[in-house]
Amino acid sequence: MTETNQTILSATARAEIDRWLTRYPADQKRSGVLQALMIVQTENGGWLTEEWVNAVADYLDMPRIAAYEVVSFYSLYNLKPVGRHVINVCTNISCMLSGSQKIVDHLKKRLEIGINETTSDGKFTLREVECLAACAAAPLFHIGKKYYENLNTEKVDAILKELE
Ligand code: FES
């Protein structure tokens, strides 16, 4: 571990990452990269800076570029500040055929933002994502760890109200 990631990664984050690493062989620390990045992202208000991604890569003894590949591949990581609730609407084929565009349009209108934008009060960020592997419940979105399925505009309004 370098001095840099001792400073950047909090003691809490390092302890949590270490707990995850007990699941993998000692020489395969990089196997914990998804969880480690999520731990750091959560601790830092929902997004990752270059410095934090580098610190995670260094901590796991993996190339920094490999950590970036993970961050840029998965939509659950954010490289810029986001709202308290990130609404990830699936617009892939099954959801599209089940009305995801209507959901997206409704959210844009209700929140007065476009895709990849955040409301001025910092509450919501709206994003379109690829298949969330729950096609039978289309259309849907997820916010944090929760999936909201079989959506219609009335359900969306109720969910937004609940989160406000
Ligand atoms: S297409 Fe939307 S969950 Fe699969």
PDB file of C-alpha atoms and ligand atoms in Angstrom:
ATOM      1  CA  MET A   1       0.000   0.000   0.000  1.00  0.00           C
ATOM      2  CA  THR A   2       1.355   3.406  -0.913  1.00  0.00           C
ATOM      3  CA  GLU A   3       1.216   6.479   1.276  1.00  0.00           C
ATOM      4  CA  THR A   4      -1.178   7.985  -1.268  1.00  0.00           C
ATOM      5  CA  ASN A   5      -3.964   5.490  -0.781  1.00  0.00           C
ATOM      6  CA  GLN A   6      -3.454   5.487   2.977  1.00  0.00           C
ATOM      7  CA  THR A   7      -4.389   9.160   2.791  1.00  0.00           C
ATOM      8  CA  ILE A   8      -7.158   8.886   0.210  1.00  0.00           C
ATOM      9  CA  LEU A   9      -8.921   5.719   1.318  1.00  0.00           C
ATOM     10  CA  SER A  10     -10.451   6.151   4.751  1.00  0.00           C
ATOM     11  CA  ALA A  11      -9.779   3.629   7.505  1.00  0.00           C
ATOM     12  CA  THR A  12     -13.438   2.602   7.251  1.00  0.00           C
ATOM     13  CA  ALA A  13     -13.209   2.031   3.499  1.00  0.00           C
ATOM     14  CA  ARG A  14      -9.986   0.037   3.866  1.00  0.00           C
ATOM     15  CA  ALA A  15     -11.533  -2.109   6.601  1.00  0.00           C
ATOM     16  CA  GLU A  16     -14.592  -2.798   4.448  1.00  0.00           C
ATOM     17  CA  ILE A  17     -12.463  -3.621   1.417  1.00  0.00           C
ATOM     18  CA  ASP A  18     -10.274  -5.892   3.532  1.00  0.00           C
ATOM     19  CA  ARG A  19     -13.363  -7.736   4.713  1.00  0.00           C
ATOM     20  CA  TRP A  20     -14.362  -8.397   1.087  1.00  0.00           C
ATOM     21  CA  LEU A  21     -10.849  -9.486   0.204  1.00  0.00           C
ATOM     22  CA  THR A  22     -11.044 -12.368   2.688  1.00  0.00           C
ATOM     23  CA  ARG A  23     -13.283 -14.063   0.077  1.00  0.00           C
ATOM     24  CA  TYR A  24     -10.465 -14.291  -2.464  1.00  0.00           C
ATOM     25  CA  PRO A  25      -6.998 -15.841  -2.556  1.00  0.00           C
ATOM     26  CA  ALA A  26      -4.354 -13.422  -1.238  1.00  0.00           C
ATOM     27  CA  ASP A  27      -2.753 -13.129  -4.682  1.00  0.00           C
ATOM     28  CA  GLN A  28      -6.116 -12.317  -6.345  1.00  0.00           C
ATOM     29  CA  LYS A  29      -6.969  -9.068  -4.611  1.00  0.00           C
ATOM     30  CA  ARG A  30      -8.149  -7.537  -7.869  1.00  0.00           C
ATOM     31  CA  SER A  31     -11.167  -9.865  -7.702  1.00  0.00           C
ATOM     32  CA  GLY A  32     -12.588  -7.426  -5.167  1.00  0.00           C
ATOM     33  CA  VAL A  33     -12.383  -4.419  -7.468  1.00  0.00           C
ATOM     34  CA  LEU A  34     -16.145  -4.068  -8.120  1.00  0.00           C
ATOM     35  CA  GLN A  35     -16.975  -4.022  -4.435  1.00  0.00           C
ATOM     36  CA  ALA A  36     -13.973  -1.865  -3.509  1.00  0.00           C
ATOM     37  CA  LEU A  37     -14.948   0.783  -6.043  1.00  0.00           C
ATOM     38  CA  MET A  38     -18.534   0.708  -4.795  1.00  0.00           C
ATOM     39  CA  ILE A  39     -17.418   1.091  -1.175  1.00  0.00           C
ATOM     40  CA  VAL A  40     -15.319   4.137  -2.050  1.00  0.00           C
ATOM     41  CA  GLN A  41     -17.987   5.618  -4.322  1.00  0.00           C
ATOM     42  CA  THR A  42     -20.660   5.283  -1.633  1.00  0.00           C
ATOM     43  CA  GLU A  43     -18.411   6.847   0.975  1.00  0.00           C
ATOM     44  CA  ASN A  44     -17.665   9.758  -1.317  1.00  0.00           C
ATOM     45  CA  GLY A  45     -21.179  10.878  -2.113  1.00  0.00           C
ATOM     46  CA  GLY A  46     -21.909   8.639  -5.085  1.00  0.00           C
ATOM     47  CA  TRP A  47     -19.058   9.318  -7.468  1.00  0.00           C
ATOM     48  CA  LEU A  48     -15.375   8.571  -8.068  1.00  0.00           C
ATOM     49  CA  THR A  49     -12.501  10.893  -8.902  1.00  0.00           C
ATOM     50  CA  GLU A  50      -9.426   9.787 -10.802  1.00  0.00           C
ATOM     51  CA  GLU A  51      -7.543   9.936  -7.518  1.00  0.00           C
ATOM     52  CA  TRP A  52      -9.958   7.516  -5.838  1.00  0.00           C
ATOM     53  CA  VAL A  53      -9.926   5.063  -8.728  1.00  0.00           C
ATOM     54  CA  ASN A  54      -6.131   5.099  -8.673  1.00  0.00           C
ATOM     55  CA  ALA A  55      -6.108   4.596  -4.917  1.00  0.00           C
ATOM     56  CA  VAL A  56      -8.378   1.542  -5.220  1.00  0.00           C
ATOM     57  CA  ALA A  57      -6.218   0.092  -8.006  1.00  0.00           C
ATOM     58  CA  ASP A  58      -3.059   0.619  -5.955  1.00  0.00           C
ATOM     59  CA  TYR A  59      -4.666  -0.886  -2.877  1.00  0.00           C
ATOM     60  CA  LEU A  60      -5.597  -3.997  -4.836  1.00  0.00           C
ATOM     61  CA  ASP A  61      -2.184  -4.243  -6.523  1.00  0.00           C
ATOM     62  CA  MET A  62      -3.704  -3.990  -9.977  1.00  0.00           C
ATOM     63  CA  PRO A  63      -2.955  -1.734 -12.954  1.00  0.00           C
ATOM     64  CA  ARG A  64      -4.782   1.579 -12.702  1.00  0.00           C
ATOM     65  CA  ILE A  65      -5.989   1.231 -16.299  1.00  0.00           C
ATOM     66  CA  ALA A  66      -7.736  -2.034 -15.374  1.00  0.00           C
ATOM     67  CA  ALA A  67      -9.671  -0.238 -12.630  1.00  0.00           C
ATOM     68  CA  TYR A  68     -10.668   2.426 -15.172  1.00  0.00           C
ATOM     69  CA  GLU A  69     -11.878  -0.251 -17.553  1.00  0.00           C
ATOM     70  CA  VAL A  70     -14.215  -1.468 -14.813  1.00  0.00           C
ATOM     71  CA  VAL A  71     -15.451   2.035 -13.968  1.00  0.00           C
ATOM     72  CA  SER A  72     -16.103   2.910 -17.596  1.00  0.00           C
ATOM     73  CA  PHE A  73     -17.802  -0.414 -18.408  1.00  0.00           C
ATOM     74  CA  TYR A  74     -20.380  -0.561 -15.609  1.00  0.00           C
ATOM     75  CA  SER A  75     -23.066   2.099 -15.449  1.00  0.00           C
ATOM     76  CA  LEU A  76     -23.256   1.849 -11.661  1.00  0.00           C
ATOM     77  CA  TYR A  77     -20.059   3.880 -11.297  1.00  0.00           C
ATOM     78  CA  ASN A  78     -20.020   7.644 -11.703  1.00  0.00           C
ATOM     79  CA  LEU A  79     -17.053   9.777 -12.672  1.00  0.00           C
ATOM     80  CA  LYS A  80     -18.780  13.052 -11.935  1.00  0.00           C
ATOM     81  CA  PRO A  81     -21.055  14.262  -9.153  1.00  0.00           C
ATOM     82  CA  VAL A  82     -24.598  12.876  -9.171  1.00  0.00           C
ATOM     83  CA  GLY A  83     -27.825  13.518  -7.315  1.00  0.00           C
ATOM     84  CA  ARG A  84     -28.782  11.731  -4.099  1.00  0.00           C
ATOM     85  CA  HIS A  85     -30.945   9.366  -6.149  1.00  0.00           C
ATOM     86  CA  VAL A  86     -29.634   8.165  -9.505  1.00  0.00           C
ATOM     87  CA  ILE A  87     -32.529   6.896 -11.631  1.00  0.00           C
ATOM     88  CA  ASN A  88     -31.216   4.334 -14.110  1.00  0.00           C
ATOM     89  CA  VAL A  89     -33.923   3.687 -16.683  1.00  0.00           C
ATOM     90  CA  CYS A  90     -33.469   0.652 -18.896  1.00  0.00           C
ATOM     91  CA  THR A  91     -34.205   1.513 -22.513  1.00  0.00           C
ATOM     92  CA  ASN A  92     -33.022  -1.725 -24.045  1.00  0.00           C
ATOM     93  CA  ILE A  93     -35.236  -3.772 -26.361  1.00  0.00           C
ATOM     94  CA  SER A  94     -37.721  -5.417 -23.951  1.00  0.00           C
ATOM     95  CA  CYS A  95     -38.173  -2.239 -21.979  1.00  0.00           C
ATOM     96  CA  MET A  96     -38.421  -0.184 -25.152  1.00  0.00           C
ATOM     97  CA  LEU A  97     -41.203  -2.453 -26.441  1.00  0.00           C
ATOM     98  CA  SER A  98     -42.957  -2.125 -23.086  1.00  0.00           C
ATOM     99  CA  GLY A  99     -42.964   1.665 -23.009  1.00  0.00           C
ATOM    100  CA  SER A 100     -39.653   2.797 -21.502  1.00  0.00           C
ATOM    101  CA  GLN A 101     -39.657   5.911 -23.690  1.00  0.00           C
ATOM    102  CA  LYS A 102     -42.890   7.040 -22.061  1.00  0.00           C
ATOM    103  CA  ILE A 103     -41.230   6.579 -18.662  1.00  0.00           C
ATOM    104  CA  VAL A 104     -38.150   8.525 -19.745  1.00  0.00           C
ATOM    105  CA  ASP A 105     -40.271  11.346 -21.188  1.00  0.00           C
ATOM    106  CA  HIS A 106     -42.351  11.497 -18.026  1.00  0.00           C
ATOM    107  CA  LEU A 107     -39.251  11.654 -15.811  1.00  0.00           C
ATOM    108  CA  LYS A 108     -37.694  14.380 -17.960  1.00  0.00           C
ATOM    109  CA  LYS A 109     -40.870  16.437 -17.687  1.00  0.00           C
ATOM    110  CA  ARG A 110     -41.385  15.851 -13.953  1.00  0.00           C
ATOM    111  CA  LEU A 111     -37.760  16.483 -13.007  1.00  0.00           C
ATOM    112  CA  GLU A 112     -37.135  19.164 -15.651  1.00  0.00           C
ATOM    113  CA  ILE A 113     -33.825  17.607 -16.645  1.00  0.00           C
ATOM    114  CA  GLY A 114     -32.436  15.629 -19.558  1.00  0.00           C
ATOM    115  CA  ILE A 115     -30.528  12.364 -19.633  1.00  0.00           C
ATOM    116  CA  ASN A 116     -27.279  12.531 -17.612  1.00  0.00           C
ATOM    117  CA  GLU A 117     -28.438  15.661 -15.853  1.00  0.00           C
ATOM    118  CA  THR A 118     -29.105  16.351 -12.189  1.00  0.00           C
ATOM    119  CA  THR A 119     -31.937  18.400 -10.718  1.00  0.00           C
ATOM    120  CA  SER A 120     -30.899  21.806  -9.385  1.00  0.00           C
ATOM    121  CA  ASP A 121     -31.669  20.716  -5.817  1.00  0.00           C
ATOM    122  CA  GLY A 122     -29.257  17.786  -6.181  1.00  0.00           C
ATOM    123  CA  LYS A 123     -31.940  15.169  -5.494  1.00  0.00           C
ATOM    124  CA  PHE A 124     -32.141  13.252  -8.755  1.00  0.00           C
ATOM    125  CA  THR A 125     -29.890  12.290 -11.658  1.00  0.00           C
ATOM    126  CA  LEU A 126     -31.511  10.694 -14.696  1.00  0.00           C
ATOM    127  CA  ARG A 127     -29.730   8.111 -16.810  1.00  0.00           C
ATOM    128  CA  GLU A 128     -30.498   5.591 -19.542  1.00  0.00           C
ATOM    129  CA  VAL A 129     -28.864   2.205 -19.118  1.00  0.00           C
ATOM    130  CA  GLU A 130     -28.603  -1.075 -20.964  1.00  0.00           C
ATOM    131  CA  CYS A 131     -30.538  -4.234 -20.027  1.00  0.00           C
ATOM    132  CA  LEU A 132     -30.868  -4.633 -16.254  1.00  0.00           C
ATOM    133  CA  ALA A 133     -31.539  -8.368 -16.601  1.00  0.00           C
ATOM    134  CA  ALA A 134     -35.119  -8.130 -15.397  1.00  0.00           C
ATOM    135  CA  CYS A 135     -36.833  -7.993 -18.801  1.00  0.00           C
ATOM    136  CA  ALA A 136     -39.950  -9.861 -17.611  1.00  0.00           C
ATOM    137  CA  ALA A 137     -40.749  -6.865 -15.405  1.00  0.00           C
ATOM    138  CA  ALA A 138     -40.315  -4.234 -18.133  1.00  0.00           C
ATOM    139  CA  PRO A 139     -40.377  -1.303 -18.147  1.00  0.00           C
ATOM    140  CA  LEU A 140     -38.215  -0.665 -15.126  1.00  0.00           C
ATOM    141  CA  PHE A 141     -35.521   1.395 -13.502  1.00  0.00           C
ATOM    142  CA  HIS A 142     -33.291   1.017 -10.514  1.00  0.00           C
ATOM    143  CA  ILE A 143     -32.312   3.540  -7.913  1.00  0.00           C
ATOM    144  CA  GLY A 144     -29.510   2.517  -5.605  1.00  0.00           C
ATOM    145  CA  LYS A 145     -29.978  -1.159  -4.826  1.00  0.00           C
ATOM    146  CA  LYS A 146     -33.728  -1.240  -5.522  1.00  0.00           C
ATOM    147  CA  TYR A 147     -35.482  -2.211  -8.747  1.00  0.00           C
ATOM    148  CA  TYR A 148     -38.828  -0.564  -9.566  1.00  0.00           C
ATOM    149  CA  GLU A 149     -40.640  -2.803 -12.014  1.00  0.00           C
ATOM    150  CA  ASN A 150     -43.676  -2.819 -14.340  1.00  0.00           C
ATOM    151  CA  LEU A 151     -43.671   0.954 -14.334  1.00  0.00           C
ATOM    152  CA  ASN A 152     -46.293   3.359 -15.551  1.00  0.00           C
ATOM    153  CA  THR A 153     -46.439   7.120 -15.074  1.00  0.00           C
ATOM    154  CA  GLU A 154     -48.599   6.850 -11.945  1.00  0.00           C
ATOM    155  CA  LYS A 155     -46.108   4.492 -10.314  1.00  0.00           C
ATOM    156  CA  VAL A 156     -43.259   6.814 -11.251  1.00  0.00           C
ATOM    157  CA  ASP A 157     -45.028   9.748  -9.590  1.00  0.00           C
ATOM    158  CA  ALA A 158     -45.561   7.702  -6.412  1.00  0.00           C
ATOM    159  CA  ILE A 159     -41.895   6.634  -6.348  1.00  0.00           C
ATOM    160  CA  LEU A 160     -40.647  10.203  -6.800  1.00  0.00           C
ATOM    161  CA  LYS A 161     -42.951  11.384  -4.019  1.00  0.00           C
ATOM    162  CA  GLU A 162     -41.670   8.658  -1.718  1.00  0.00           C
ATOM    163  CA  LEU A 163     -38.058   9.693  -2.386  1.00  0.00           C
ATOM    164  CA  GLU A 164     -38.561  13.435  -2.009  1.00  0.00           C
TER     165      GLU A 164
HETATM  166  S1  FES B   1     -34.422  -4.842 -21.608  1.00  0.00           S
HETATM  167 FE1  FES B   1     -34.868  -3.758 -19.806  1.00  0.00          FE
HETATM  168  S2  FES B   1     -34.370  -5.159 -18.241  1.00  0.00           S
HETATM  169 FE2  FES B   1     -33.837  -6.198 -20.052  1.00  0.00          FE
END
